[in-house]
Structures are given as C-alpha cells and as structure tokens.
Short mmCIF file of N, CA and C in Angstrom, two decimals:
data_model
loop_
_atom_site.label_atom_id
_atom_site.label_comp_id
_atom_site.label_asym_id
_atom_site.label_seq_id
_atom_site.Cartn_x
_atom_site.Cartn_y
_atom_site.Cartn_z
N MET A 287 91.95 101.21 94.58
CA MET A 287 93.21 100.81 93.96
C MET A 287 93.66 99.48 94.56
N PRO A 288 94.01 98.51 93.71
CA PRO A 288 94.49 97.22 94.23
C PRO A 288 95.80 97.38 94.99
N HIS A 289 95.99 96.53 95.98
CA HIS A 289 97.19 96.57 96.82
C HIS A 289 98.01 95.31 96.61
N ASN A 290 99.31 95.41 96.93
CA ASN A 290 100.12 94.20 96.86
C ASN A 290 99.93 93.39 98.14
N LEU A 291 100.37 92.17 98.11
CA LEU A 291 100.14 91.23 99.20
C LEU A 291 100.66 91.73 100.55
N GLN A 292 101.76 92.48 100.56
CA GLN A 292 102.33 92.97 101.82
C GLN A 292 101.39 93.92 102.56
N TRP A 293 100.46 94.54 101.85
CA TRP A 293 99.51 95.47 102.44
C TRP A 293 98.53 94.76 103.38
N TYR A 294 98.30 93.48 103.14
CA TYR A 294 97.31 92.70 103.89
C TYR A 294 97.95 92.18 105.16
N GLN A 295 97.81 92.93 106.24
CA GLN A 295 98.42 92.60 107.52
C GLN A 295 97.37 92.67 108.63
N PRO A 296 97.58 91.94 109.72
CA PRO A 296 96.63 92.01 110.84
C PRO A 296 96.42 93.46 111.27
N GLY A 297 95.16 93.78 111.53
CA GLY A 297 94.78 95.13 111.93
C GLY A 297 94.23 95.95 110.78
N ARG A 298 94.55 95.60 109.55
CA ARG A 298 94.09 96.35 108.38
C ARG A 298 92.57 96.25 108.27
N LEU A 299 91.93 97.39 108.03
CA LEU A 299 90.49 97.44 107.83
C LEU A 299 90.21 97.48 106.33
N ILE A 300 89.37 96.58 105.85
CA ILE A 300 89.02 96.50 104.44
C ILE A 300 87.58 96.98 104.28
N THR A 301 87.36 97.92 103.36
CA THR A 301 86.01 98.39 103.05
C THR A 301 85.67 97.92 101.64
N VAL A 302 84.51 97.31 101.51
CA VAL A 302 84.08 96.72 100.24
C VAL A 302 82.95 97.55 99.65
N ASN A 303 83.12 97.92 98.38
CA ASN A 303 82.09 98.59 97.59
C ASN A 303 82.11 97.97 96.20
N ASP A 304 81.21 97.02 95.96
CA ASP A 304 81.13 96.38 94.66
C ASP A 304 79.66 96.17 94.31
N LYS A 305 79.37 95.39 93.29
CA LYS A 305 77.99 95.18 92.85
C LYS A 305 77.09 94.56 93.92
N MET A 306 77.68 93.77 94.82
CA MET A 306 76.86 93.03 95.77
C MET A 306 76.93 93.54 97.21
N GLN A 307 77.90 94.41 97.50
CA GLN A 307 78.03 94.93 98.86
C GLN A 307 78.49 96.39 98.80
N THR A 308 77.89 97.20 99.66
CA THR A 308 78.28 98.60 99.78
C THR A 308 78.62 98.90 101.22
N ASN A 309 79.78 99.48 101.42
CA ASN A 309 80.26 99.85 102.75
C ASN A 309 80.31 98.69 103.74
N TYR A 310 80.57 97.49 103.24
CA TYR A 310 80.83 96.36 104.13
C TYR A 310 82.29 96.45 104.55
N THR A 311 82.55 96.37 105.84
CA THR A 311 83.93 96.44 106.32
C THR A 311 84.26 95.22 107.16
N TYR A 312 85.52 94.86 107.11
CA TYR A 312 86.03 93.81 107.97
C TYR A 312 87.49 94.09 108.28
N ARG A 313 87.93 93.54 109.40
CA ARG A 313 89.30 93.74 109.85
C ARG A 313 90.06 92.41 109.71
N LEU A 314 91.29 92.51 109.23
CA LEU A 314 92.15 91.34 109.16
C LEU A 314 92.73 91.09 110.55
N THR A 315 92.64 89.87 111.02
CA THR A 315 93.14 89.54 112.36
C THR A 315 94.26 88.52 112.33
N SER A 316 94.54 87.96 111.16
CA SER A 316 95.62 86.98 111.00
C SER A 316 96.47 87.38 109.80
N ALA A 317 97.68 86.88 109.77
CA ALA A 317 98.55 87.14 108.63
C ALA A 317 98.08 86.33 107.43
N PRO A 318 98.31 86.83 106.22
CA PRO A 318 97.86 86.10 105.03
C PRO A 318 98.41 84.67 104.97
N GLY A 319 97.48 83.74 104.71
CA GLY A 319 97.86 82.33 104.54
C GLY A 319 98.22 81.60 105.80
N LEU A 320 98.01 82.23 106.96
CA LEU A 320 98.40 81.62 108.24
C LEU A 320 97.22 81.56 109.20
N ASP A 321 97.44 80.85 110.28
CA ASP A 321 96.47 80.77 111.38
C ASP A 321 95.10 80.26 110.93
N PHE A 322 95.11 79.25 110.06
CA PHE A 322 93.86 78.64 109.64
C PHE A 322 93.35 77.74 110.76
N ALA A 323 92.05 77.53 110.79
CA ALA A 323 91.47 76.58 111.74
C ALA A 323 92.15 75.22 111.52
N PRO A 324 92.43 74.46 112.59
CA PRO A 324 93.18 73.21 112.45
C PRO A 324 92.55 72.21 111.48
N GLU A 325 91.24 72.19 111.39
CA GLU A 325 90.56 71.24 110.50
C GLU A 325 90.48 71.72 109.05
N PHE A 326 90.88 72.95 108.80
CA PHE A 326 90.82 73.51 107.45
C PHE A 326 92.21 73.47 106.82
N LYS A 327 92.36 72.56 105.85
CA LYS A 327 93.66 72.36 105.20
C LYS A 327 93.48 72.40 103.67
N PRO A 328 93.18 73.57 103.13
CA PRO A 328 93.02 73.65 101.68
C PRO A 328 94.32 73.31 100.97
N GLU A 329 94.20 72.68 99.83
CA GLU A 329 95.39 72.28 99.07
C GLU A 329 95.86 73.36 98.10
N LEU A 330 95.02 74.35 97.86
CA LEU A 330 95.33 75.43 96.93
C LEU A 330 94.95 76.78 97.52
N SER A 331 95.75 77.79 97.25
CA SER A 331 95.42 79.15 97.66
C SER A 331 94.46 79.77 96.64
N PRO A 332 93.78 80.86 97.00
CA PRO A 332 92.94 81.53 95.99
C PRO A 332 93.74 81.95 94.76
N ALA A 333 94.97 82.42 94.95
CA ALA A 333 95.79 82.83 93.81
C ALA A 333 96.06 81.66 92.88
N HIS A 334 96.39 80.51 93.44
CA HIS A 334 96.66 79.32 92.62
C HIS A 334 95.40 78.88 91.90
N MET A 335 94.27 78.94 92.56
CA MET A 335 93.00 78.56 91.95
C MET A 335 92.70 79.46 90.75
N LEU A 336 92.86 80.77 90.94
CA LEU A 336 92.59 81.70 89.85
C LEU A 336 93.54 81.45 88.67
N CYS A 337 94.79 81.17 88.95
CA CYS A 337 95.77 80.89 87.89
C CYS A 337 95.42 79.64 87.09
N LEU A 338 94.86 78.64 87.75
CA LEU A 338 94.50 77.39 87.07
C LEU A 338 93.23 77.55 86.25
N GLY A 339 92.34 78.45 86.66
CA GLY A 339 91.10 78.69 85.93
C GLY A 339 89.88 78.18 86.66
N VAL A 340 89.16 79.09 87.29
CA VAL A 340 87.96 78.74 88.05
C VAL A 340 86.80 79.67 87.71
N PHE A 341 85.60 79.18 87.93
CA PHE A 341 84.37 79.97 87.81
C PHE A 341 84.26 80.70 86.48
N GLU A 342 84.72 80.03 85.43
CA GLU A 342 84.62 80.54 84.07
C GLU A 342 85.24 81.93 83.91
N GLY A 343 86.24 82.21 84.78
CA GLY A 343 87.00 83.45 84.69
C GLY A 343 86.26 84.70 85.08
N HIS A 344 85.06 84.56 85.63
CA HIS A 344 84.21 85.74 85.81
C HIS A 344 83.83 86.06 87.25
N TYR A 345 84.30 85.33 88.20
CA TYR A 345 83.78 85.38 89.57
C TYR A 345 84.03 86.69 90.31
N LEU A 346 85.24 87.23 90.30
CA LEU A 346 85.58 88.38 91.14
C LEU A 346 85.88 89.65 90.35
N ASN A 347 85.40 89.74 89.15
CA ASN A 347 85.82 90.85 88.29
C ASN A 347 85.42 92.23 88.80
N ASP A 348 84.30 92.36 89.49
CA ASP A 348 83.90 93.69 89.96
C ASP A 348 84.43 94.01 91.36
N CYS A 349 85.17 93.10 91.97
CA CYS A 349 85.67 93.36 93.33
C CYS A 349 87.16 93.08 93.46
N ARG A 350 87.88 93.25 92.38
CA ARG A 350 89.32 92.95 92.38
C ARG A 350 90.10 93.84 93.34
N GLU A 351 89.62 95.04 93.59
CA GLU A 351 90.35 95.96 94.47
C GLU A 351 90.40 95.47 95.91
N GLU A 352 89.51 94.58 96.28
CA GLU A 352 89.48 94.05 97.64
C GLU A 352 90.62 93.06 97.91
N PHE A 353 91.13 92.43 96.87
CA PHE A 353 92.07 91.33 97.02
C PHE A 353 93.44 91.68 96.45
N PRO A 354 94.47 90.92 96.83
CA PRO A 354 95.83 91.24 96.37
C PRO A 354 95.95 91.31 94.84
N ALA A 355 96.59 92.36 94.37
CA ALA A 355 96.76 92.59 92.94
C ALA A 355 97.46 91.42 92.27
N GLU A 356 98.40 90.79 92.97
CA GLU A 356 99.15 89.67 92.40
C GLU A 356 98.24 88.53 91.95
N TRP A 357 97.14 88.31 92.69
CA TRP A 357 96.24 87.23 92.34
C TRP A 357 95.75 87.36 90.90
N PHE A 358 95.45 88.58 90.51
CA PHE A 358 94.86 88.82 89.20
C PHE A 358 95.90 88.99 88.11
N LEU A 359 97.04 89.55 88.45
CA LEU A 359 98.12 89.69 87.46
C LEU A 359 98.59 88.32 87.01
N GLN A 360 98.79 87.43 87.95
CA GLN A 360 99.27 86.08 87.63
C GLN A 360 98.22 85.26 86.88
N ALA A 361 96.95 85.60 87.07
CA ALA A 361 95.86 84.82 86.48
C ALA A 361 95.25 85.49 85.24
N SER A 362 95.87 86.53 84.73
CA SER A 362 95.25 87.34 83.69
C SER A 362 94.74 86.53 82.49
N GLU A 363 95.43 85.48 82.10
CA GLU A 363 94.98 84.68 80.96
C GLU A 363 93.75 83.83 81.27
N LYS A 364 93.42 83.67 82.54
CA LYS A 364 92.28 82.84 82.94
C LYS A 364 91.07 83.67 83.37
N LEU A 365 91.14 84.99 83.18
CA LEU A 365 90.03 85.86 83.57
C LEU A 365 89.19 86.23 82.35
N SER A 366 87.91 86.45 82.59
CA SER A 366 86.98 86.79 81.51
C SER A 366 86.07 87.92 81.98
N PRO A 367 86.56 89.17 81.94
CA PRO A 367 85.79 90.28 82.49
C PRO A 367 84.46 90.55 81.77
N LYS A 368 84.32 90.15 80.53
CA LYS A 368 83.10 90.46 79.77
C LYS A 368 81.96 89.48 80.04
N GLY A 369 82.26 88.36 80.65
CA GLY A 369 81.22 87.39 80.94
C GLY A 369 81.80 86.00 81.14
N PRO A 370 81.02 85.07 81.68
CA PRO A 370 81.51 83.71 81.91
C PRO A 370 81.97 83.06 80.61
N ASP A 371 83.08 82.37 80.67
CA ASP A 371 83.66 81.69 79.51
C ASP A 371 84.23 80.36 80.00
N GLU A 372 83.52 79.28 79.72
CA GLU A 372 83.95 77.98 80.25
C GLU A 372 85.31 77.55 79.74
N THR A 373 85.79 78.12 78.65
CA THR A 373 87.14 77.76 78.17
C THR A 373 88.22 78.30 79.10
N LYS A 374 87.87 79.23 79.98
CA LYS A 374 88.84 79.76 80.95
C LYS A 374 89.02 78.81 82.13
N ASN A 375 88.09 77.88 82.30
CA ASN A 375 88.21 76.91 83.39
C ASN A 375 89.33 75.92 83.09
N CYS A 376 89.98 75.46 84.11
CA CYS A 376 91.09 74.52 83.99
C CYS A 376 90.71 73.30 83.15
N PHE A 377 89.50 72.77 83.35
CA PHE A 377 89.08 71.58 82.63
C PHE A 377 88.13 71.89 81.47
N GLY A 378 87.95 73.18 81.15
CA GLY A 378 87.17 73.58 79.98
C GLY A 378 85.70 73.20 80.02
N VAL A 379 85.13 73.06 81.21
CA VAL A 379 83.73 72.66 81.35
C VAL A 379 82.96 73.74 82.12
N LYS A 380 81.65 73.78 81.90
CA LYS A 380 80.79 74.69 82.66
C LYS A 380 80.87 74.29 84.13
N SER A 381 80.90 75.28 85.00
CA SER A 381 81.24 74.95 86.38
C SER A 381 80.36 75.56 87.45
N ARG A 382 79.33 76.23 87.07
CA ARG A 382 78.60 76.89 88.14
C ARG A 382 77.11 76.92 87.87
N GLN A 383 76.38 77.09 88.97
CA GLN A 383 74.94 77.24 88.92
C GLN A 383 74.62 78.70 89.23
N PRO A 384 73.44 79.17 88.87
CA PRO A 384 73.10 80.55 89.18
C PRO A 384 73.02 80.79 90.70
N ARG A 385 73.32 82.00 91.09
CA ARG A 385 73.28 82.37 92.51
C ARG A 385 71.91 82.07 93.12
N SER A 386 70.85 82.24 92.34
CA SER A 386 69.49 81.98 92.84
C SER A 386 69.36 80.54 93.34
N GLN A 387 70.02 79.61 92.66
CA GLN A 387 69.95 78.21 93.10
C GLN A 387 70.72 78.02 94.41
N TRP A 388 71.84 78.70 94.55
CA TRP A 388 72.61 78.61 95.80
C TRP A 388 71.79 79.17 96.96
N LEU A 389 71.08 80.26 96.73
CA LEU A 389 70.24 80.84 97.77
C LEU A 389 69.08 79.90 98.12
N SER A 390 68.42 79.34 97.10
CA SER A 390 67.26 78.49 97.36
C SER A 390 67.63 77.21 98.11
N ARG A 391 68.87 76.75 97.94
CA ARG A 391 69.32 75.54 98.63
C ARG A 391 69.95 75.83 100.00
N GLY A 392 70.05 77.10 100.35
CA GLY A 392 70.62 77.47 101.64
C GLY A 392 72.13 77.44 101.69
N TRP A 393 72.77 77.35 100.53
CA TRP A 393 74.23 77.34 100.49
C TRP A 393 74.80 78.75 100.70
N ILE A 394 74.02 79.75 100.32
CA ILE A 394 74.32 81.15 100.65
C ILE A 394 73.11 81.63 101.44
N LEU A 395 73.35 82.23 102.59
CA LEU A 395 72.26 82.72 103.42
C LEU A 395 71.90 84.14 103.01
N PRO A 396 70.63 84.55 103.20
CA PRO A 396 70.20 85.88 102.75
C PRO A 396 71.05 87.05 103.26
N PHE A 397 71.50 86.97 104.50
CA PHE A 397 72.31 88.07 105.04
C PHE A 397 73.75 87.63 105.29
N ASP A 398 74.23 86.75 104.44
CA ASP A 398 75.58 86.23 104.55
C ASP A 398 76.59 87.36 104.32
N PRO A 399 77.66 87.41 105.12
CA PRO A 399 78.68 88.43 104.88
C PRO A 399 79.44 88.22 103.57
N ASP A 400 79.26 87.04 102.97
CA ASP A 400 79.92 86.72 101.71
C ASP A 400 78.85 86.33 100.69
N PRO A 401 78.20 87.31 100.07
CA PRO A 401 77.04 87.02 99.21
C PRO A 401 77.36 86.23 97.95
N ARG A 402 78.65 86.06 97.62
CA ARG A 402 79.02 85.27 96.45
C ARG A 402 79.31 83.81 96.82
N GLY A 403 79.31 83.50 98.11
CA GLY A 403 79.46 82.11 98.51
C GLY A 403 80.84 81.72 99.02
N TRP A 404 81.09 80.41 98.94
CA TRP A 404 82.27 79.82 99.55
C TRP A 404 83.57 80.46 99.06
N PHE A 405 83.77 80.63 97.78
CA PHE A 405 85.05 81.15 97.28
C PHE A 405 85.29 82.57 97.76
N GLN A 406 84.27 83.38 97.81
CA GLN A 406 84.45 84.74 98.35
C GLN A 406 84.86 84.65 99.82
N TRP A 407 84.20 83.75 100.57
CA TRP A 407 84.60 83.56 101.96
C TRP A 407 86.09 83.20 102.03
N TYR A 408 86.53 82.24 101.22
CA TYR A 408 87.92 81.80 101.24
C TYR A 408 88.87 82.93 100.84
N CYS A 409 88.47 83.72 99.86
CA CYS A 409 89.30 84.86 99.44
C CYS A 409 89.43 85.91 100.54
N ARG A 410 88.50 85.95 101.46
CA ARG A 410 88.58 86.85 102.61
C ARG A 410 89.26 86.17 103.81
N TYR A 411 89.07 84.90 103.94
CA TYR A 411 89.69 84.15 105.04
C TYR A 411 91.20 84.06 104.83
N TRP A 412 91.63 83.76 103.60
CA TRP A 412 93.05 83.56 103.32
C TRP A 412 93.91 84.78 103.72
N PRO A 413 93.51 86.02 103.39
CA PRO A 413 94.32 87.17 103.81
C PRO A 413 94.25 87.48 105.30
N GLY A 414 93.27 86.90 106.02
CA GLY A 414 93.27 87.10 107.46
C GLY A 414 91.96 87.49 108.12
N ARG A 415 90.84 87.56 107.39
CA ARG A 415 89.57 87.84 108.06
C ARG A 415 89.12 86.59 108.80
N ARG A 416 88.70 86.75 110.04
CA ARG A 416 88.14 85.64 110.80
C ARG A 416 86.77 86.06 111.33
N SER A 417 85.82 85.18 111.16
CA SER A 417 84.45 85.39 111.61
C SER A 417 83.96 84.03 112.09
N PRO A 418 84.07 83.75 113.39
CA PRO A 418 83.88 82.39 113.91
C PRO A 418 82.65 81.64 113.39
N GLU A 419 81.49 82.25 113.42
CA GLU A 419 80.27 81.54 113.00
C GLU A 419 80.32 81.22 111.50
N THR A 420 80.67 82.21 110.70
CA THR A 420 80.77 82.02 109.25
C THR A 420 81.88 81.04 108.92
N ASP A 421 83.03 81.18 109.57
CA ASP A 421 84.15 80.27 109.31
C ASP A 421 83.77 78.83 109.59
N THR A 422 83.12 78.58 110.69
CA THR A 422 82.71 77.21 111.05
C THR A 422 81.79 76.63 109.99
N ARG A 423 80.81 77.40 109.57
CA ARG A 423 79.86 76.92 108.55
C ARG A 423 80.56 76.63 107.23
N GLN A 424 81.41 77.54 106.79
CA GLN A 424 82.07 77.35 105.49
C GLN A 424 83.11 76.24 105.54
N ILE A 425 83.81 76.09 106.63
CA ILE A 425 84.78 75.00 106.75
C ILE A 425 84.07 73.65 106.74
N LYS A 426 82.90 73.56 107.36
CA LYS A 426 82.12 72.31 107.32
C LYS A 426 81.70 72.01 105.88
N ARG A 427 81.30 73.02 105.15
CA ARG A 427 80.92 72.82 103.74
C ARG A 427 82.13 72.34 102.93
N TRP A 428 83.29 72.96 103.16
CA TRP A 428 84.51 72.55 102.47
C TRP A 428 84.85 71.09 102.78
N ALA A 429 84.78 70.72 104.06
CA ALA A 429 85.11 69.35 104.46
C ALA A 429 84.17 68.33 103.83
N ALA A 430 82.91 68.67 103.70
CA ALA A 430 81.93 67.76 103.10
C ALA A 430 82.22 67.51 101.62
N PHE A 431 82.96 68.40 101.01
CA PHE A 431 83.24 68.28 99.58
C PHE A 431 84.23 67.16 99.26
N THR A 432 84.86 66.59 100.28
CA THR A 432 85.81 65.49 100.04
C THR A 432 85.14 64.30 99.36
N ARG A 433 83.82 64.19 99.44
CA ARG A 433 83.12 63.08 98.78
C ARG A 433 83.41 63.07 97.28
N HIS A 434 83.60 64.25 96.69
CA HIS A 434 83.91 64.32 95.26
C HIS A 434 85.32 63.81 94.97
N ARG A 435 86.23 64.07 95.86
CA ARG A 435 87.59 63.55 95.72
C ARG A 435 87.55 62.01 95.75
N ALA A 436 86.77 61.49 96.68
CA ALA A 436 86.64 60.03 96.80
C ALA A 436 86.08 59.43 95.52
N GLN A 437 85.13 60.09 94.89
CA GLN A 437 84.53 59.58 93.65
C GLN A 437 85.54 59.58 92.49
N VAL A 438 86.36 60.62 92.41
CA VAL A 438 87.38 60.66 91.36
C VAL A 438 88.39 59.53 91.60
N LEU A 439 88.84 59.38 92.84
CA LEU A 439 89.80 58.32 93.13
C LEU A 439 89.23 56.94 92.86
N LYS A 440 87.96 56.73 93.15
CA LYS A 440 87.32 55.43 92.98
C LYS A 440 87.09 55.10 91.50
N ASN A 441 86.76 56.09 90.69
CA ASN A 441 86.30 55.84 89.33
C ASN A 441 87.29 56.18 88.22
N CYS A 442 88.42 56.77 88.54
CA CYS A 442 89.36 57.21 87.51
C CYS A 442 90.72 56.55 87.70
N HIS A 443 91.37 56.26 86.60
CA HIS A 443 92.75 55.76 86.66
C HIS A 443 93.67 56.93 87.02
N PRO A 444 94.67 56.71 87.85
CA PRO A 444 95.60 57.79 88.22
C PRO A 444 96.17 58.46 86.96
N GLY A 445 96.12 59.79 86.97
CA GLY A 445 96.67 60.56 85.86
C GLY A 445 95.73 60.77 84.69
N ASP A 446 94.56 60.13 84.67
CA ASP A 446 93.60 60.31 83.58
C ASP A 446 92.75 61.54 83.86
N LEU A 447 93.23 62.69 83.42
CA LEU A 447 92.54 63.95 83.70
C LEU A 447 91.29 64.14 82.85
N THR A 448 91.04 63.25 81.88
CA THR A 448 89.81 63.32 81.10
C THR A 448 88.65 62.65 81.83
N CYS A 449 88.94 61.92 82.87
CA CYS A 449 87.91 61.23 83.65
C CYS A 449 87.30 62.21 84.66
N ARG A 450 85.98 62.37 84.58
CA ARG A 450 85.22 63.21 85.51
C ARG A 450 85.72 64.66 85.54
N PRO A 451 85.77 65.33 84.39
CA PRO A 451 86.27 66.71 84.37
C PRO A 451 85.41 67.69 85.17
N ARG A 452 84.09 67.47 85.21
CA ARG A 452 83.24 68.39 86.00
C ARG A 452 83.54 68.25 87.50
N GLN A 453 83.73 67.02 87.97
CA GLN A 453 84.07 66.83 89.38
C GLN A 453 85.45 67.39 89.67
N ARG A 454 86.38 67.23 88.74
CA ARG A 454 87.72 67.78 88.95
C ARG A 454 87.66 69.31 89.00
N GLN A 455 86.88 69.91 88.12
CA GLN A 455 86.72 71.37 88.16
C GLN A 455 86.11 71.80 89.48
N ALA A 456 85.12 71.06 89.94
CA ALA A 456 84.49 71.37 91.23
C ALA A 456 85.50 71.25 92.37
N LEU A 457 86.32 70.21 92.36
CA LEU A 457 87.36 70.07 93.38
C LEU A 457 88.27 71.29 93.39
N LEU A 458 88.69 71.71 92.21
CA LEU A 458 89.55 72.89 92.10
C LEU A 458 88.86 74.11 92.70
N GLN A 459 87.58 74.27 92.45
CA GLN A 459 86.84 75.44 92.94
C GLN A 459 86.56 75.39 94.43
N TRP A 460 86.92 74.27 95.06
CA TRP A 460 86.82 74.14 96.52
C TRP A 460 88.19 73.95 97.15
N ALA A 461 89.23 74.35 96.44
CA ALA A 461 90.62 74.37 96.94
C ALA A 461 91.21 72.98 97.18
N TYR A 462 90.67 71.98 96.49
CA TYR A 462 91.24 70.63 96.51
C TYR A 462 92.07 70.44 95.24
N ASN A 463 93.11 69.62 95.32
CA ASN A 463 93.93 69.31 94.16
C ASN A 463 93.12 68.44 93.19
N PRO A 464 92.82 68.94 91.99
CA PRO A 464 92.03 68.15 91.06
C PRO A 464 92.86 67.18 90.21
N PHE A 465 94.17 67.20 90.37
CA PHE A 465 95.06 66.41 89.52
C PHE A 465 95.42 65.06 90.14
N ILE A 466 94.50 64.51 90.90
CA ILE A 466 94.73 63.25 91.60
C ILE A 466 94.57 62.08 90.64
#
C-alpha cells in the first residue's frame, strides 16, 4: 500500500518487491529532501520531475508502493502504465535507451542496488536512503551531466524551448532545470 510523505522518516525500513527486485530492503537514515551530499544540488525533486513528464510515463509503474503516494497522484496525467508513451514526456520526444544498453556501457552495474539506474537511485536517495559507495558513483554521474546544460546554453536562445528538445528532456531526467 502506498504511503504519504510523512511516513518516510529516518529509521524506517523499506522492503521492495517489484519486477526487478525481491526482498531488497533499505533503511532511511535522513529526512526526506534533506542532508544531501554537499556537491549534490539537484534542481528538481523526483515528484516535480514526474509531474513535468519523464521516461515516457512508464518508469516506476510496477514499484509505486515504494515511493510517496503524492508523487504519483500529482503526476497522474503524465503516467503511462500500459507502456512507454513519448507524448507523456515534457518535451514530447523519445527519451530513453533500453536497459541492456545501460548495462553494456557500465551505467548500471550487474549487482547494482538500483537496477533501474540513476532515477531509481535518486528516488531512493531523496526520501533518505544513503549508501556511500553508490551515492558517490551516482552523484559523479549526475555532475558529469552538466555538459548537456552547457550545450543548451551555448546553442539556444534564452526561452526557445523548441531548441534541443532531446537534451532538455535529458536534463529534466537528471534533475536539472530544462527551461534555461
């Protein structure tokens, strides 16, 4: 059963049973949205990202019970439980590669605690899960993504949201403000 945001408090044990993980457990050690690593300064929360439209509306459909119910209620118009739908994305463009490609490139490790990748990690980090080795790796990946922000700023006129929509969608999916 999904829980409201107040349920996610330090000390809470979360057990995951979905298509990709069975009996995976983790403990929340920080309050939701607080105590982030100093170098990790995401511009958007997972809830805000879902509301704007990410991952073709299909990313977390089988594991919604793990995360705050509010995230999905507020984003209901941007979700696509029956399958990926690029019209659900904020910029209306295809936005993802198959998981097999992420594995082959080493972006997801074979025994990663977050088998869906960076966004799943962030959705677990935001409510308070901390895992030093995984956090360090994922925060480095997030920081490296600023190169896409630089490309949008260099090549697009301010406010022209039709310029580089795929890069803007990618920025959104990495918790950066795509409306630069």
